[in-house]
Coordinates of C-alpha atoms in Angstrom, one line a residue:
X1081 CA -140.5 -120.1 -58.7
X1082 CA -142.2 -122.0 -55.9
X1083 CA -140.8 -125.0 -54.2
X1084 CA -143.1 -127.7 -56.2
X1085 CA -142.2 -125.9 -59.1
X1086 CA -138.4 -126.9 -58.6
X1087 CA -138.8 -130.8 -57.9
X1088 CA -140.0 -132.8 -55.0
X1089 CA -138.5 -134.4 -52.2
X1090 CA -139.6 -137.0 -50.4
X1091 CA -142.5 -136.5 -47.6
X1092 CA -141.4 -134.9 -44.2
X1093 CA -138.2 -133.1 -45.4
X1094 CA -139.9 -130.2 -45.7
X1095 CA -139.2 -127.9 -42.7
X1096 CA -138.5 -124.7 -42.4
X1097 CA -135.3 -124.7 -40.5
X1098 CA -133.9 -127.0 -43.0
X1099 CA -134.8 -124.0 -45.8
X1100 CA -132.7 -121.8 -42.7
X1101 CA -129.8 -124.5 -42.3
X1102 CA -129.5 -124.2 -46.2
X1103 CA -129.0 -120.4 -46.1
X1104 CA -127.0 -120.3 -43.3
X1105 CA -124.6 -123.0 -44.5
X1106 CA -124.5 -121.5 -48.6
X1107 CA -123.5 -117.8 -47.2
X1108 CA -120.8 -119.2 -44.6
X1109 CA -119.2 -121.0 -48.1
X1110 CA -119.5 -118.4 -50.5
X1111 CA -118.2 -116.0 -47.8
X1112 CA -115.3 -118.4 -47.2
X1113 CA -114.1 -119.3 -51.1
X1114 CA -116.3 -117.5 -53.2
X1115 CA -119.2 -118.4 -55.5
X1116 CA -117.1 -120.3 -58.1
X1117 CA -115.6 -122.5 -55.2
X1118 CA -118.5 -124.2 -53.6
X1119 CA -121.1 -126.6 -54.6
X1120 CA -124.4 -127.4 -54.0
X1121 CA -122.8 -130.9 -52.9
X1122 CA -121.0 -128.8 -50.3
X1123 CA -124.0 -126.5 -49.3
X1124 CA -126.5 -130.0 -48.9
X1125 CA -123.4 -131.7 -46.7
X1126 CA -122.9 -128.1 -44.5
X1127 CA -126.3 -127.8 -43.8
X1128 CA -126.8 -131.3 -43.0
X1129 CA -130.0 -132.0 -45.3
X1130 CA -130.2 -133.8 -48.1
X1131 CA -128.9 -132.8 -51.6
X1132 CA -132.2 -132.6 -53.5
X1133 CA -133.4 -130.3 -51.2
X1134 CA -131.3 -127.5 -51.7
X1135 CA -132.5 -127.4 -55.7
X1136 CA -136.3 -127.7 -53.7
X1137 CA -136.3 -124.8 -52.1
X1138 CA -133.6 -122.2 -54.2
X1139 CA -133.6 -124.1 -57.6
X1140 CA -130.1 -123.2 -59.1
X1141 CA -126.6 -122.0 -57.5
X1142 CA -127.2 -119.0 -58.5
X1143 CA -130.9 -118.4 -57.3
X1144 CA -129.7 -119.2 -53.9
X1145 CA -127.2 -117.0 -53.8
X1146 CA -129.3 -114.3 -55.0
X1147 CA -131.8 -116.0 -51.8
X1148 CA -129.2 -115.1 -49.6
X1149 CA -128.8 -111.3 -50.4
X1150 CA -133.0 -111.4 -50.5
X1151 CA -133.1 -112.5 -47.0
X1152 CA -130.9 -109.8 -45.2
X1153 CA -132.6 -107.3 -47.3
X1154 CA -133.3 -105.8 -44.1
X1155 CA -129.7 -104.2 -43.8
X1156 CA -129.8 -102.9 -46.4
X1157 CA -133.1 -101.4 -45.6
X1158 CA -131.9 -100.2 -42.2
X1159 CA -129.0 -98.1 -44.2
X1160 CA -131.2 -96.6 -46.2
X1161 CA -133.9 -95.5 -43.3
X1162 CA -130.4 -94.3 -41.6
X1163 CA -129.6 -92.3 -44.6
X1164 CA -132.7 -90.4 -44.8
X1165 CA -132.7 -89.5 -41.0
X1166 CA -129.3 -87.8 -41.9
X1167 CA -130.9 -86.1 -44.6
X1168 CA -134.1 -84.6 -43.1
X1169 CA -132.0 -83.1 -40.2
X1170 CA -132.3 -79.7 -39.6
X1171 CA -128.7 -79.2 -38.1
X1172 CA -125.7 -80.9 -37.4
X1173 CA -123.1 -82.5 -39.5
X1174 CA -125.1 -84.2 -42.9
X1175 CA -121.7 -85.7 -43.9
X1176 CA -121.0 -87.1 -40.5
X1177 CA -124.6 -88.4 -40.4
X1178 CA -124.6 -90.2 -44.4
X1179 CA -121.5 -92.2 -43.4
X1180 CA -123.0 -93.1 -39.9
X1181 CA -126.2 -94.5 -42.2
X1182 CA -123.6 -96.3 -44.2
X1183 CA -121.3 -97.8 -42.3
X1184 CA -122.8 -98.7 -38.7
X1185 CA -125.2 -101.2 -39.6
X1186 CA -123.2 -102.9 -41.6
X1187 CA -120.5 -102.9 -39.2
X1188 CA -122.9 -103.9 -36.0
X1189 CA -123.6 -107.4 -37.8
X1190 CA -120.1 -108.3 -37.2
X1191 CA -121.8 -109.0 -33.5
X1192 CA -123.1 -112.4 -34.0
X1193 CA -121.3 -115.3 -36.1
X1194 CA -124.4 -114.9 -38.8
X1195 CA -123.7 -111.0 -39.0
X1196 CA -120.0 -111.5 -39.3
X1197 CA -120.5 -114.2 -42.1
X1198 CA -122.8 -111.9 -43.8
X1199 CA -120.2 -109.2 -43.6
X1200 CA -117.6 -111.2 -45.5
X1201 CA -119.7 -112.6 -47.7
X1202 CA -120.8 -109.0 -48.8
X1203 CA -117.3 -108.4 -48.6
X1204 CA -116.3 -110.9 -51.7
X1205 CA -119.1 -109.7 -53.6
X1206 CA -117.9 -106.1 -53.9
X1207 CA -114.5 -107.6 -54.1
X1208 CA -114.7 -110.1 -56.6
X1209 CA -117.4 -109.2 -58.8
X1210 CA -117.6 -112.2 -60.9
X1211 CA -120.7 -112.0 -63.5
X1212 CA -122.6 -114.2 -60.6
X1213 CA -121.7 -111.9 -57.7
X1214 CA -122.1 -109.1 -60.3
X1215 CA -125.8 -109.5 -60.6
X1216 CA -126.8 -109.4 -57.2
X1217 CA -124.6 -106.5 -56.7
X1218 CA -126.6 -104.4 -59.1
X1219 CA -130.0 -105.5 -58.0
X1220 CA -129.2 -105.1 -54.1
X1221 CA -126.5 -102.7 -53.8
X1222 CA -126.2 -100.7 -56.4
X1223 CA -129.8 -98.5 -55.8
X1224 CA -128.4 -97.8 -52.5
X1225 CA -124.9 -96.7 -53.3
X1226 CA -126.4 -94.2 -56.0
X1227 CA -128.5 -93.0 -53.1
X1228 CA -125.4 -92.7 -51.2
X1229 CA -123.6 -90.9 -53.6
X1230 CA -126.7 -88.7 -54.4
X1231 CA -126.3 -87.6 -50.5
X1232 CA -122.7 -87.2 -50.8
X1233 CA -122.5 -85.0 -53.4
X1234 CA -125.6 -82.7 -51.8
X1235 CA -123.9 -82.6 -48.6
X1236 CA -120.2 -81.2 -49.7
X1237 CA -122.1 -79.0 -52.3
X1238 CA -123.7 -77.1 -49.1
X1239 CA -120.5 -77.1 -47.8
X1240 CA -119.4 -74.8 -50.6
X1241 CA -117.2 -78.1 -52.1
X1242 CA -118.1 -77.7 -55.8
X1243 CA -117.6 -81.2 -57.4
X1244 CA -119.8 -83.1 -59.5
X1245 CA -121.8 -86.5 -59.6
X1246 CA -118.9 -88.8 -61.0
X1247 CA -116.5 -87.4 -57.8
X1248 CA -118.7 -88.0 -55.5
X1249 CA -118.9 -91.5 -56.7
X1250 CA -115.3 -91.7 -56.1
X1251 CA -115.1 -90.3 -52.6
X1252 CA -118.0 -93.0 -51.9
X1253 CA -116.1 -96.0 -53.6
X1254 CA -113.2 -94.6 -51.1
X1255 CA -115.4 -94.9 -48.2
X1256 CA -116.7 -98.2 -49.1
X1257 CA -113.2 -99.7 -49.6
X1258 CA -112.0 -98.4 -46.0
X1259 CA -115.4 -99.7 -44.2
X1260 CA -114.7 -103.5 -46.2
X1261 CA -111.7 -103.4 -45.3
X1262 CA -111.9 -103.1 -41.6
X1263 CA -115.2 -105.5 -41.9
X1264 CA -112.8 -108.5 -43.6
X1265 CA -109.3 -107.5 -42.2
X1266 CA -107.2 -109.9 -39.7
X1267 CA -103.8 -108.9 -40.4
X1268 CA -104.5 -106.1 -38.4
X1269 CA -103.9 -108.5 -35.3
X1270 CA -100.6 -109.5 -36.6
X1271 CA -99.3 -105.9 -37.3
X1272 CA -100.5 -104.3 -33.9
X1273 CA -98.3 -107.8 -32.7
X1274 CA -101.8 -109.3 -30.7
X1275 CA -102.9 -105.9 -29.6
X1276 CA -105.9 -104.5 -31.9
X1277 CA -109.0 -107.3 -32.5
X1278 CA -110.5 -107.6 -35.9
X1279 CA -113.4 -105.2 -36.6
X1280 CA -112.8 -103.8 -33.1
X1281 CA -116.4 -102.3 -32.6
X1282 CA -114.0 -99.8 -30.1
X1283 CA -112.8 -97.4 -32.9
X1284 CA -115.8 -97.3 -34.2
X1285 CA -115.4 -93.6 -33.9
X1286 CA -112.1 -93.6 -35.6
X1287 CA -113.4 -95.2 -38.4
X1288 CA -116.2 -92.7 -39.2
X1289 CA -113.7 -90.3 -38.6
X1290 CA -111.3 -91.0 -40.8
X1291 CA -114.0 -91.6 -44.0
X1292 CA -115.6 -88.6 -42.8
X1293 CA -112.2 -86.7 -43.1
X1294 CA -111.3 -88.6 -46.3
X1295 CA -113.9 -87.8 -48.1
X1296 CA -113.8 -84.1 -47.5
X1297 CA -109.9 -84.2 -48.0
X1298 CA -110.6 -85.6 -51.1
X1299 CA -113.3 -83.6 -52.6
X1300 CA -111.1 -80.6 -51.8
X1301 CA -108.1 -82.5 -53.9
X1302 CA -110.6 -82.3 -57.1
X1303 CA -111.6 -78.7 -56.4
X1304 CA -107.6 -78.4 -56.4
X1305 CA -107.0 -80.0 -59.0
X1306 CA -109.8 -78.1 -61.2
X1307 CA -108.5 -75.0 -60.8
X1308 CA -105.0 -75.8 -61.6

């Protein structure tokens, strides 16, 4: 639907950094109370334009919010050119390399205060999964994560781990929980008493580590748990 197909403002409010402010200002609210919570009211006030605009450019609540996962298609993108690098190495680690596709991209936005919105925002979604969040999920996300767990399942096959499609999906629902959690955590501040910072990008390392590890160590527990 184009923008004259949605209503008409009045002449001059058309500009394209107001169609930006309203983007900006819709993911920083959904990110902060969910989709349920805000308003297009609230979006129109945040982003400082007026409220017929909003309904302009994105038409209903939920076409904007679907906007907003449209617009940083390009992460997701990024992950997925990540994920078949990994893939079409010739040596090397391919587990060590799928989880790198999947979780440094997504963990480098945290950078800026638009990355780190989008983050959390991304973060609900796969948290909440209300029938709204729900259907962007499965348009933007959910290709991907099959990819993922396509990968996953090849790479500890190769490794002589024999478990099937469904288990992998597991061991990549485990790795997804671990990197969201890091992504939307604060309490971590509190229980290191002020020492570790939020989404430190220094343990990086540790993180890929420990899903690396996990996912192994649990592949091997359904293998276990097979034979017995």
């Amino acid at each position: 639907m184009t923008p004259t197909e949605k209503g008409s403002v009045p002449q001059g409010q058309e500009r394209p950094d107001r169609r930006q402010n309203i983007l900006d200002a819709s993911q920083r609210l959904f990110a902060l109370y969910g989709y349920h919570a805000v308003t297009i009211r609230q979006i129109a006030e945040a982003a400082q334009v007026p409220l017929a605009l909003v309904g302009y450019y994105f038409g209903q609540k939920q076409e904007l919010y679907d906007a907003i996962f449209g617009h940083l298609s390009s992460n997701i993108d990024e992950r997925r050119v990540g994920l078949h690098a990994a893939l079409a190495k010739p040596s090397g680690d391919p587990l060590s390399g799928i989880v790198a596709a999947m979780v440094i991209p997504v963990s480098q936005m945290r950078t800026t205060p638009a990355g780190e919105s989008y983050a959390l925002f991304v973060t609900r979604g796969l948290t909440q999964q209300s029938i709204e969040e729900d259907r962007s999920i499965r348009e933007y996300f959910d290709p991907l994560a099959a990819e993922f767990i396509d990968a996953i399942h090849r790479a500890l096959t190769a490794e002589g781990t024999a478990i099937d499609q469904p288990q992998a999906a597991w061991c990549y629902q485990f790795a997804l929980g671990a990197l969201l959690h890091y992504l939307s955590d604060q309490r971590i501040v509190r229980l290191s008493n002020d020492v570790n910072v939020a989404g430190d990008p220094a343990v990086m390392s540790q993180l890929l580590a420990f899903i690396v590890n996990g996912i192994r160590g649990a592949a091997q527990s359904f293998v276990t748990a097979k034979a017995d």
